[in-house]
XYZ file of C-alpha atoms in Angstrom:
420
model
C 0.000 0.000 0.000
C 2.808 2.395 0.918
C 4.606 1.645 -2.341
C 1.425 2.363 -4.293
C 0.986 5.692 -2.494
C 4.569 6.661 -3.275
C 4.100 5.818 -6.955
C 0.865 7.813 -7.111
C 2.593 10.697 -5.324
C 5.468 10.655 -7.800
C 3.003 10.710 -10.705
C 1.178 13.690 -9.176
C 4.459 15.564 -8.682
C 5.391 14.940 -12.331
C 1.949 16.209 -13.334
C 2.445 19.365 -11.250
C 5.824 20.045 -12.850
C 4.337 19.526 -16.316
C 1.392 21.832 -15.570
C 3.645 24.576 -14.228
C 5.965 24.319 -17.220
C 2.938 24.663 -19.497
C 1.925 27.854 -17.690
C -0.976 26.596 -15.583
C -2.042 28.801 -12.666
C 0.421 28.020 -9.867
C -2.062 28.512 -7.037
C -4.719 26.183 -8.440
C -2.132 23.562 -9.414
C -0.323 23.517 -6.072
C -3.440 23.643 -3.884
C -5.271 21.021 -5.949
C -2.350 18.593 -5.973
C -1.653 19.169 -2.266
C -5.244 18.416 -1.254
C -5.297 15.350 -3.522
C -2.089 13.907 -2.038
C -3.235 14.618 1.516
C -6.532 12.836 0.808
C -4.705 9.835 -0.676
C -2.436 9.833 2.372
C -5.503 9.560 4.611
C -5.130 12.979 6.250
C -7.120 15.396 4.071
C -7.197 18.023 6.808
C -3.381 18.265 6.730
C -3.565 20.274 3.492
C -6.208 22.604 4.885
C -4.282 22.999 8.142
C -1.210 23.938 6.100
C -3.311 26.486 4.231
C -4.448 28.066 7.492
C -0.938 28.018 8.964
C 0.610 29.603 5.870
C -1.948 32.418 5.975
C -0.326 33.708 9.143
C 3.349 33.137 8.339
C 4.376 36.326 10.087
C 7.956 36.495 8.836
C 7.084 36.238 5.168
C 3.918 38.325 5.336
C 5.672 41.174 7.143
C 8.609 41.248 4.733
C 6.752 40.715 1.465
C 3.755 42.955 2.116
C 5.803 45.831 3.523
C 8.298 45.685 0.644
C 5.585 45.637 -1.992
C 3.761 48.441 -0.185
C 6.920 50.534 -0.268
C 7.523 49.622 -3.930
C 4.081 50.878 -4.919
C 4.564 54.037 -2.866
C 7.861 54.652 -4.664
C 6.193 54.061 -8.017
C 3.328 56.408 -7.094
C 5.772 59.212 -6.269
C 7.815 58.333 -9.411
C 10.982 58.045 -7.331
C 11.666 54.805 -9.215
C 11.800 56.773 -12.474
C 14.314 59.180 -10.969
C 16.506 56.254 -9.862
C 16.263 54.510 -13.240
C 17.096 57.638 -15.196
C 19.903 58.532 -12.794
C 21.390 55.077 -13.378
C 20.922 55.222 -17.157
C 24.333 56.661 -17.971
C 26.076 54.184 -15.687
C 24.095 51.276 -17.125
C 25.051 52.211 -20.675
C 28.737 52.004 -19.758
C 28.650 48.766 -17.767
C 25.865 46.865 -19.536
C 27.982 43.727 -19.903
C 28.523 43.611 -16.129
C 24.954 44.521 -15.189
C 23.547 41.000 -14.745
C 26.606 39.568 -12.958
C 26.724 42.736 -10.851
C 23.140 42.193 -9.676
C 23.823 38.522 -8.831
C 26.886 39.438 -6.778
C 25.201 42.408 -5.068
C 22.236 40.225 -4.090
C 24.655 37.617 -2.757
C 26.343 40.284 -0.609
C 22.975 41.501 0.666
C 22.079 37.911 1.605
C 25.256 37.609 3.662
C 24.112 40.566 5.757
C 20.430 39.533 5.706
C 20.514 35.717 6.097
C 16.960 35.267 4.847
C 16.473 34.344 1.203
C 12.902 35.647 1.199
C 13.855 38.879 2.961
C 16.749 39.420 0.562
C 14.574 38.683 -2.467
C 12.029 41.213 -1.251
C 14.460 43.976 -0.300
C 16.997 43.594 -3.123
C 14.481 42.467 -5.724
C 12.406 45.603 -5.300
C 15.425 47.623 -6.492
C 17.395 45.343 -8.803
C 14.567 43.735 -10.800
C 13.028 47.045 -11.986
C 16.557 48.350 -12.628
C 17.415 45.392 -14.869
C 14.071 45.613 -16.671
C 14.579 49.325 -17.292
C 17.968 48.461 -18.795
C 16.233 46.148 -21.273
C 16.676 42.811 -19.497
C 13.678 40.458 -19.792
C 11.478 40.179 -16.663
C 12.098 36.451 -16.107
C 15.860 36.830 -16.492
C 15.870 39.888 -14.203
C 14.075 37.897 -11.514
C 16.372 34.900 -12.064
C 19.470 37.087 -11.640
C 18.288 38.236 -8.210
C 17.215 34.722 -7.205
C 20.587 33.367 -8.319
C 22.310 35.404 -5.614
C 20.112 34.386 -2.676
C 22.473 31.890 -1.071
C 25.094 34.221 0.339
C 23.663 33.456 3.788
C 26.013 30.454 4.004
C 28.789 32.912 4.853
C 26.805 34.372 7.765
C 27.623 32.836 11.180
C 23.978 33.341 12.107
C 22.692 30.874 9.500
C 21.305 28.008 11.599
C 23.201 25.305 9.710
C 26.651 26.766 10.405
C 26.480 26.626 14.242
C 24.670 23.267 13.978
C 27.579 21.718 12.056
C 30.063 23.497 14.344
C 28.396 21.930 17.394
C 28.546 18.450 15.872
C 32.218 18.859 14.986
C 33.117 20.571 18.247
C 34.659 23.578 16.525
C 33.978 27.303 16.307
C 31.366 28.397 13.778
C 33.971 30.445 11.912
C 35.955 27.239 11.326
C 32.970 25.861 9.450
C 32.650 28.989 7.310
C 36.409 29.027 6.825
C 36.204 25.499 5.421
C 33.376 25.991 2.912
C 33.769 29.629 1.850
C 36.023 28.801 -1.124
C 33.507 26.300 -2.472
C 30.708 28.776 -1.870
C 32.451 31.619 -3.665
C 33.536 29.341 -6.530
C 29.945 28.187 -6.982
C 28.864 31.844 -7.073
C 31.366 32.633 -9.822
C 30.201 29.648 -11.885
C 26.499 30.454 -11.383
C 27.095 34.109 -12.289
C 28.922 33.212 -15.508
C 26.254 30.667 -16.455
C 23.284 32.986 -16.003
C 25.072 35.763 -17.897
C 25.704 33.387 -20.813
C 22.100 32.147 -20.678
C 20.849 35.742 -20.847
C 22.939 36.307 -23.969
C 21.947 33.005 -25.618
C 18.234 33.626 -24.970
C 18.697 37.244 -26.087
C 17.105 38.436 -22.857
C 19.978 40.693 -21.855
C 18.614 43.623 -23.869
C 15.641 44.802 -25.877
C 12.889 44.563 -23.259
C 10.709 47.680 -23.005
C 8.817 47.835 -19.668
C 5.614 49.820 -19.403
C 6.469 52.005 -16.416
C 10.266 52.085 -16.342
C 11.520 53.490 -19.632
C 14.629 55.633 -19.599
C 13.697 59.111 -20.815
C 16.613 61.170 -22.166
C 14.699 64.404 -21.484
C 13.764 63.413 -17.930
C 15.099 65.842 -15.312
C 16.487 63.771 -12.465
C 16.018 64.847 -8.876
C 18.847 62.969 -7.182
C 17.219 63.224 -3.764
C 14.152 61.490 -5.191
C 16.423 58.908 -6.814
C 17.877 57.974 -3.424
C 14.506 57.111 -1.887
C 14.108 53.566 -3.322
C 17.438 52.467 -1.833
C 16.925 53.972 1.644
C 15.417 50.819 3.262
C 18.103 48.461 1.987
C 20.869 50.838 3.133
C 19.256 50.947 6.582
C 19.032 47.146 6.707
C 22.629 46.640 5.605
C 24.057 49.207 8.019
C 22.056 47.683 10.854
C 22.796 44.029 10.048
C 26.525 44.644 9.703
C 26.473 46.653 12.974
C 28.114 49.628 11.283
C 25.222 51.669 12.662
C 23.744 49.616 15.549
C 20.811 52.025 15.787
C 19.648 50.763 12.380
C 19.315 47.163 13.545
C 15.693 46.450 12.649
C 13.384 44.249 10.615
C 12.353 44.651 6.987
C 8.890 46.144 7.752
C 10.354 48.840 9.998
C 12.899 49.814 7.337
C 10.176 50.005 4.691
C 8.002 52.247 6.858
C 10.953 54.582 7.473
C 11.624 54.612 3.727
C 7.997 55.456 2.999
C 7.983 58.275 5.576
C 11.190 59.773 4.152
C 9.715 59.512 0.656
C 6.620 61.343 1.887
C 8.743 64.158 3.356
C 11.098 64.479 0.387
C 8.438 64.388 -2.347
C 5.869 66.356 -0.310
C 3.157 63.994 -1.513
C -0.263 64.114 0.118
C -0.088 61.718 3.089
C -3.415 60.049 2.235
C -2.383 59.427 -1.375
C 0.919 57.812 -0.402
C -0.775 55.826 2.374
C -3.367 54.527 -0.101
C -0.604 53.479 -2.501
C 1.338 51.733 0.283
C -1.621 49.679 1.474
C -2.708 48.920 -2.075
C 0.745 47.417 -2.624
C 0.426 45.381 0.571
C -2.925 44.026 -0.572
C -1.618 43.077 -3.995
C 1.365 41.372 -2.376
C -0.859 39.186 -0.235
C -3.120 38.272 -3.128
C -0.428 37.459 -5.665
C 2.813 36.601 -3.851
C 1.642 35.353 -0.446
C -1.173 33.520 -2.259
C 1.353 31.365 -4.103
C 3.417 30.827 -0.939
C 0.262 29.592 0.816
C -0.400 27.272 -2.126
C 3.171 25.948 -1.944
C 2.636 25.182 1.751
C -0.413 23.087 0.856
C 1.618 21.234 -1.790
C 4.424 20.408 0.679
C 1.824 19.204 3.207
C 0.526 16.867 0.509
C 4.027 15.558 -0.192
C 4.487 14.904 3.526
C 1.069 13.267 3.944
C 1.567 10.813 1.113
C 4.981 9.844 2.497
C 7.242 11.150 -0.246
C 9.293 13.455 1.993
C 9.870 10.752 4.630
C 10.738 8.180 1.981
C 13.253 10.493 0.393
C 14.973 11.312 3.692
C 14.999 7.644 4.757
C 16.429 6.563 1.410
C 19.140 9.157 1.778
C 20.010 8.188 5.340
C 19.839 4.403 4.913
C 22.361 4.090 2.099
C 25.778 4.530 3.706
C 27.505 3.092 0.632
C 26.587 6.216 -1.317
C 26.696 8.630 1.600
C 28.993 11.103 -0.197
C 26.571 11.337 -3.107
C 23.648 11.610 -0.687
C 25.369 14.434 1.195
C 25.694 16.393 -2.024
C 22.547 15.610 -3.960
C 20.032 14.438 -1.338
C 19.462 17.828 0.337
C 19.672 19.478 -3.098
C 16.837 17.391 -4.541
C 14.631 17.769 -1.482
C 15.317 21.506 -1.401
C 14.279 21.670 -5.053
C 11.119 19.667 -4.410
C 9.904 21.375 -1.232
C 11.296 24.901 -1.639
C 13.306 24.558 1.580
C 16.584 22.757 2.053
C 16.352 22.948 5.837
C 14.474 19.699 6.514
C 16.789 17.406 4.569
C 19.934 19.264 5.627
C 19.158 19.146 9.343
C 18.039 15.497 9.098
C 21.202 14.481 7.280
C 23.548 16.451 9.527
C 21.923 15.121 12.676
C 21.830 11.458 11.610
C 24.930 10.959 9.454
C 27.411 13.822 9.890
C 28.516 12.782 13.428
C 29.823 9.561 11.847
C 31.591 11.289 8.935
C 35.057 9.923 9.936
C 33.729 6.386 9.320
C 33.261 7.377 5.668
C 36.663 8.990 5.294
C 35.401 12.568 5.705
C 35.535 15.201 8.417
C 32.312 16.275 10.106
C 32.785 19.842 8.912
C 33.319 18.596 5.342
C 30.209 16.413 5.260
C 28.079 19.017 7.040
C 29.185 21.712 4.611
C 28.298 19.512 1.632
C 24.787 18.915 2.942
C 24.293 22.607 3.715
C 25.476 23.789 0.292
C 23.372 21.145 -1.463
C 20.187 22.102 0.374
C 20.817 25.805 -0.154
C 21.367 25.477 -3.903
C 18.320 23.213 -4.240
C 16.170 25.844 -2.561
C 17.692 28.525 -4.779
C 16.582 26.580 -7.868
C 13.133 25.598 -6.548
C 10.053 27.139 -8.222
C 8.067 27.008 -4.966
C 10.665 28.594 -2.675
C 9.429 31.776 -1.029
C 12.266 33.830 -2.548
C 11.454 32.541 -6.048
C 7.800 33.442 -5.676
C 8.679 36.906 -4.377
C 11.014 37.593 -7.321
C 8.380 36.278 -9.736
C 5.757 38.555 -8.192
C 7.956 41.639 -8.507
C 8.797 40.817 -12.139
C 5.261 39.695 -13.023
C 6.257 36.256 -14.314
C 5.505 32.592 -13.581
C 7.898 31.205 -10.909
C 8.650 28.290 -13.236
C 10.229 30.728 -15.697
C 12.805 31.627 -13.041
C 13.610 27.973 -12.384
C 14.102 27.343 -16.111
C 16.780 30.034 -16.218
C 18.369 29.110 -12.895
C 18.526 25.340 -13.472
C 21.838 25.213 -15.340
C 23.564 27.825 -13.130
C 22.556 25.986 -9.938
C 23.510 22.543 -11.261
C 26.891 23.840 -12.386
C 27.351 25.629 -9.055
C 26.497 22.403 -7.219
C 28.984 20.374 -9.251
C 31.861 22.817 -8.766
C 31.092 23.421 -5.089
C 30.941 19.701 -4.285
C 34.154 18.924 -6.153
C 35.984 21.571 -4.111
C 34.506 20.309 -0.834
C 35.321 16.694 -1.686
C 38.885 17.235 -2.831
């Protein structure tokens, strides 16, 4: 019976992937398949419980809604146009480095803000419109930002780093010191790959967005142009402790940014407030809606036994433990949109015995962490992917299509460095 359920679950997952590739509505597809798998698994309420739980995911809702509220306020005051036109001359000179520059800048932001979703929201609100205004296609612009959302591995505060350090009995900086070369090498490879893909697909220029055209006759107010970047500067200065007073969450930074925009542009308070809350509402309906749907889908995967089977298969095959350490968390991260479950399970169950397999605990733990992180970065149902897709106005699957080769190449290079 269990085998039959797993086969049916695998068929449903393949059907979901096919539907998303063909452009089916992500919310309907994910919710429908999640409810179906939960029903087959004998716990139909699990999908509905996941729906209810995801509705109040405070961390994501606060970050996404506040960022999108600020983005609409910035658009309403046309500060985004001032920023785009101010950057136009720079963009024209460094066009070749624009896409790799965005990937690397997002990566650096993610080091300071060790939340992929928070980074996607904060950095994506600036970089995606900037790339689109420069002529980069929406899907590629979103993919470039998403490609850089795994810099958190270099942050000591990322949960996996101290977890591996505790297992190995070393300082957390020893763990980062071991895997940083592999991490940076994977970033270089991913950056080169996505830049080449943009050129091959001819998505690195030629796109004409509706609201973000560069106007040669536009008179730039440089104070206005600074407003869109105020929140991210606040977050970076606070997170890096350069200005401890600025240590705050994403929503607080967005509110401060909106208030400064109100003062600088002298917009009517009610008009800007209406724009801000309109953006928050749209964010919940479009972006949070898909995240809720993804939560239902993962609940279905869990109910039908696919997640448990995958983790058990990975943990119960010591003969291929090195391969499992690299690709097990990656595949589960890709499937569920979060590499945390598989990575923590693997590191807790297998990593303490790494010396028995000819590896150090730090080495094996780093492999599992990098694999899970890259899998999540490629996943179409990861919160960060959905946020980037919402900002760019594209299907999340379009981002995964463009990030697949960069992430697979990054995984290969990163694992080779960690292994040898």
